[in-house]
C-alpha positions as a LaTeX table, in Angstrom:
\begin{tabular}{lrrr}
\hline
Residue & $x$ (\AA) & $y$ (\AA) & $z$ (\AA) \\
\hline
Unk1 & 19.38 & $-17.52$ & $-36.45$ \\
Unk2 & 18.77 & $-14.23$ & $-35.00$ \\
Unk3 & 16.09 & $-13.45$ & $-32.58$ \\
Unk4 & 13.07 & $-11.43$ & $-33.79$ \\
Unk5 & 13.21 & $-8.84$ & $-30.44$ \\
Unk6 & 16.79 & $-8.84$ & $-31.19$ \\
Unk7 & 16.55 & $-7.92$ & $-34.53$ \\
Unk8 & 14.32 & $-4.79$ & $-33.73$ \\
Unk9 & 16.58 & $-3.67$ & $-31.22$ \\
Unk10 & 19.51 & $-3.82$ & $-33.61$ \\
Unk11 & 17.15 & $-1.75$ & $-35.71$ \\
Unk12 & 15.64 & 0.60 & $-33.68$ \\
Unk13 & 19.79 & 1.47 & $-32.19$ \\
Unk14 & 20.35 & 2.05 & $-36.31$ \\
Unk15 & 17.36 & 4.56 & $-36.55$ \\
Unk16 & 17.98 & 6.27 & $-33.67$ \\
Unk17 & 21.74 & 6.58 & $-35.23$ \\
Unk18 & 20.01 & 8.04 & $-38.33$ \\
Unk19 & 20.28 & 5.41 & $-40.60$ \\
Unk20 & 17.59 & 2.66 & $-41.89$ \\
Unk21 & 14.20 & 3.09 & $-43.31$ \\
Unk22 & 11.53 & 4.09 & $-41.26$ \\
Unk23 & 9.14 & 1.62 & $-42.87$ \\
Unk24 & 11.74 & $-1.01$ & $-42.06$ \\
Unk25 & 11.51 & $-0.46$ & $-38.32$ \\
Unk26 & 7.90 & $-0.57$ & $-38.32$ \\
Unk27 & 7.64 & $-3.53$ & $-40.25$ \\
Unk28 & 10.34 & $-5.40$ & $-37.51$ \\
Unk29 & 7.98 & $-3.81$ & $-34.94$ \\
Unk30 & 5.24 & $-5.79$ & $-36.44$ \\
Unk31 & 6.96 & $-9.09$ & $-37.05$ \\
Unk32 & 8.90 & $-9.10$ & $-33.51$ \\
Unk33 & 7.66 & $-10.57$ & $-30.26$ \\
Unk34 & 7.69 & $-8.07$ & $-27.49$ \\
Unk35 & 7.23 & $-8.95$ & $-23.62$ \\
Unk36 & 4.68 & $-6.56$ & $-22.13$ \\
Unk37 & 4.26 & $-6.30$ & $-18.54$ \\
Unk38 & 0.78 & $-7.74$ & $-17.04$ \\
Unk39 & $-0.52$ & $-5.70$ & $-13.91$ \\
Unk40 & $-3.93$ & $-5.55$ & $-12.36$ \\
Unk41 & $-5.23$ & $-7.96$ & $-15.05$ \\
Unk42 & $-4.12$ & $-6.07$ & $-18.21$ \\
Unk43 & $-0.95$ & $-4.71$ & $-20.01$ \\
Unk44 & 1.36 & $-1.95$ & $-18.14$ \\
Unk45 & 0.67 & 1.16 & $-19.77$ \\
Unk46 & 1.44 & 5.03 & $-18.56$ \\
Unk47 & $-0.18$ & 7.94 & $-20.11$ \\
Unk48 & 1.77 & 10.90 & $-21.15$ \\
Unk49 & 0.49 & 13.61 & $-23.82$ \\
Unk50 & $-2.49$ & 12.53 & $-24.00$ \\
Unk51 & $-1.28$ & 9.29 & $-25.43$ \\
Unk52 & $-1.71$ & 5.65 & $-23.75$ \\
Unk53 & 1.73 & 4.27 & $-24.85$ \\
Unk54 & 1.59 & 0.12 & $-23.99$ \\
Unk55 & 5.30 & $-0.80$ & $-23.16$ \\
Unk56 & 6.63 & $-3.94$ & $-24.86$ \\
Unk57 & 10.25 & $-4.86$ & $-24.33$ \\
Unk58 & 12.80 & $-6.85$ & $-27.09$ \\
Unk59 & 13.38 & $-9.62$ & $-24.81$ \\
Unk60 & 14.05 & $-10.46$ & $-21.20$ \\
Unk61 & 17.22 & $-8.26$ & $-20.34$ \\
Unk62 & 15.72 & $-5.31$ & $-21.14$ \\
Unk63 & 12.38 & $-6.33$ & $-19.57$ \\
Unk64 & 14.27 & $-6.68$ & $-16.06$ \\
Unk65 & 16.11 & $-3.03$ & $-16.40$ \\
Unk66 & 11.94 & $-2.13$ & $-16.72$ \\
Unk67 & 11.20 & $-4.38$ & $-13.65$ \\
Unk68 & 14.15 & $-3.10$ & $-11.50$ \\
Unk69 & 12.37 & 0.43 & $-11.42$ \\
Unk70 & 8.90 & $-0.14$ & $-11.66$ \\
Unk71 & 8.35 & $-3.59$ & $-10.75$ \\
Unk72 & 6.69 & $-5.26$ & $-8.04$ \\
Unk73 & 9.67 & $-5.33$ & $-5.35$ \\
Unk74 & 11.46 & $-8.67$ & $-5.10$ \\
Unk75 & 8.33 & $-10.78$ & $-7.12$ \\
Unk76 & 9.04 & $-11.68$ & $-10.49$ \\
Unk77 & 7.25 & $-9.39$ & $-13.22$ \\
Unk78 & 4.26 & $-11.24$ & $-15.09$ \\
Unk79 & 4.47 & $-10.66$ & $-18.66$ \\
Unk80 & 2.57 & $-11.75$ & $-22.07$ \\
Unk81 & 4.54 & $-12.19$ & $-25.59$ \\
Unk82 & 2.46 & $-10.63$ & $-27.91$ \\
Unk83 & 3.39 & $-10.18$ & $-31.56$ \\
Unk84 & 4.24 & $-6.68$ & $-32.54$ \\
Unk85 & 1.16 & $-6.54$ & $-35.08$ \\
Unk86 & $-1.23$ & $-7.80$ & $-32.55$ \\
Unk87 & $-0.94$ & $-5.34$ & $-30.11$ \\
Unk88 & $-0.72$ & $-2.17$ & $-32.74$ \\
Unk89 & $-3.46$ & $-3.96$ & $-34.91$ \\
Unk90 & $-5.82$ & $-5.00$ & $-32.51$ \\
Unk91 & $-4.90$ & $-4.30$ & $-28.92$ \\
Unk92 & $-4.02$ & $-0.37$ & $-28.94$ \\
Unk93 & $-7.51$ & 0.32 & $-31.15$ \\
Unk94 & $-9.38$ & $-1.23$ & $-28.96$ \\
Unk95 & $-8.37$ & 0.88 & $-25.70$ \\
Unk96 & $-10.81$ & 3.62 & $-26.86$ \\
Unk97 & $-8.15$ & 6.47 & $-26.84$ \\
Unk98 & $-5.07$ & 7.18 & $-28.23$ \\
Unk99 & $-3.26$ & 4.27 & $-27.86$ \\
Unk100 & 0.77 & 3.90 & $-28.82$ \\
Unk101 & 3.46 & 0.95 & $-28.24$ \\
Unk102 & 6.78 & 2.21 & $-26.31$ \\
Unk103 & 9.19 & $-0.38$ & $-26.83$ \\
Unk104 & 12.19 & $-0.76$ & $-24.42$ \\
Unk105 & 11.66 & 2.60 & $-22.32$ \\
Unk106 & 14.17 & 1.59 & $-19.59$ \\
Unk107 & 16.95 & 0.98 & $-21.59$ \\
Unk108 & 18.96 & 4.25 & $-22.10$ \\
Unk109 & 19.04 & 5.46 & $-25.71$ \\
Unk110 & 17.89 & 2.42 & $-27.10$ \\
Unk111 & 13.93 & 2.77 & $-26.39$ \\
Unk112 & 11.67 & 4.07 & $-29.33$ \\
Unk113 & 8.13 & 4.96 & $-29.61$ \\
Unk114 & 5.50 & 3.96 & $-32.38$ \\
Unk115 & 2.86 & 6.71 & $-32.06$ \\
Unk116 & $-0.78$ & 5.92 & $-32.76$ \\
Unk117 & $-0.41$ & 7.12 & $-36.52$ \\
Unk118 & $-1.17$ & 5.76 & $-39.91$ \\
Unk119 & 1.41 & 4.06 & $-41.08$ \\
Unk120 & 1.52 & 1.88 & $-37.63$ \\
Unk121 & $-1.91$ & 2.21 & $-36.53$ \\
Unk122 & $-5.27$ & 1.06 & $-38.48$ \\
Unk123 & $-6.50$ & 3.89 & $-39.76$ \\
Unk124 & $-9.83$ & 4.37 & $-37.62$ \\
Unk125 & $-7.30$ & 4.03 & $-34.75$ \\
Unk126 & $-4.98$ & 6.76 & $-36.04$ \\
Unk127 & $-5.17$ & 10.34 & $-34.45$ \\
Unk128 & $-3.85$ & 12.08 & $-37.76$ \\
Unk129 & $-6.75$ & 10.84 & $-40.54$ \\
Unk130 & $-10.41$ & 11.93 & $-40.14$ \\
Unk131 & $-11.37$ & 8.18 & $-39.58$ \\
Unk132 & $-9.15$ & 8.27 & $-36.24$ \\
Unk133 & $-10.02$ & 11.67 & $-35.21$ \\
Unk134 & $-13.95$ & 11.69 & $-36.00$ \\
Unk135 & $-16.14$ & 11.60 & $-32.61$ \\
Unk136 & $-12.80$ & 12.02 & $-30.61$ \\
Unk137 & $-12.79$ & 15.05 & $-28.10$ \\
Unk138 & $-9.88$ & 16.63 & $-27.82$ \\
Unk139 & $-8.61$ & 19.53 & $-25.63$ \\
Unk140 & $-7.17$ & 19.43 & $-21.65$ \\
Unk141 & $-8.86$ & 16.54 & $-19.60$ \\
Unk142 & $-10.59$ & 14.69 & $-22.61$ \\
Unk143 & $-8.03$ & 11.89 & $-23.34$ \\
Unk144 & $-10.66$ & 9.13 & $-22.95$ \\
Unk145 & $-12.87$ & 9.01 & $-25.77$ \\
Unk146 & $-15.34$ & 7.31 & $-28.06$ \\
Unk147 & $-14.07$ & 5.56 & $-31.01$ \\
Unk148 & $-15.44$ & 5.65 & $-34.03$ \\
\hline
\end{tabular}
């Protein structure tokens, strides 16, 4: 039997060749386990156009081409294994800003990005319905703010 962060890699390397469904990625996405980095007593996140993107990696190969450039030197990198749904469903919403998952960033044309949209994203979490965007500044130097 094929493992679930193994499956999504195999799908997210057919995407990015231009094939599968869309939908079909995000649904492996949601039914994977992903390893997510643990630092300073929450998950390893960077912030990059105006977006908090939590990185979650297919499994523990691609975790340690993560740790070898950002990780803590010669300790071993502390990680949780959170399902896919979990963190866009529950974890990302409730980081009171835009919040997406990056999933295998350090592993060279095989990392892809799951933006905080509907579609991946509850709705009132989602920066492209009104639910998302209502009571949400926007403009430079407001990417923390209030949820509705």
């Amino acid at each position: 039997m094929q493992q679930p962060g193994t499956a999504l890699a195999e799908r997210i390397a057919e995407r990015r060749r231009g094939g599968d469904d869309p939908r079909a990625l995000v649904g492996e996405m949601r039914r994977s386990v992903l390893l997510v980095p643990v630092a300073d007593g929450g998950l390893w996140s960077v912030r990059s156009g105006g977006v908090r993107w939590v990185c979650g990696f297919t499994d523990e190969t691609a975790l340690a081409r993560f740790a070898l450039r950002h990780g803590p030197g010669d300790r071993p990198v502390e990680y949780a294994a959170l399902l896919g749904a979990r963190i866009v469903d529950e974890i990302l919403p409730a980081l009171d800003e835009p919040a997406g998952l990056a999933v295998d960033i350090a592993t060279e044309d095989g990392s892809m990005f799951f933006p905080p949209v509907a579609g991946i994203v509850p709705d009132a979490a989602a920066v492209d319905t009104d639910a998302g965007a209502a009571g949400r500044p926007t403009g430079p130097g407001t990417e923390r703010g209030p949820r509705s």
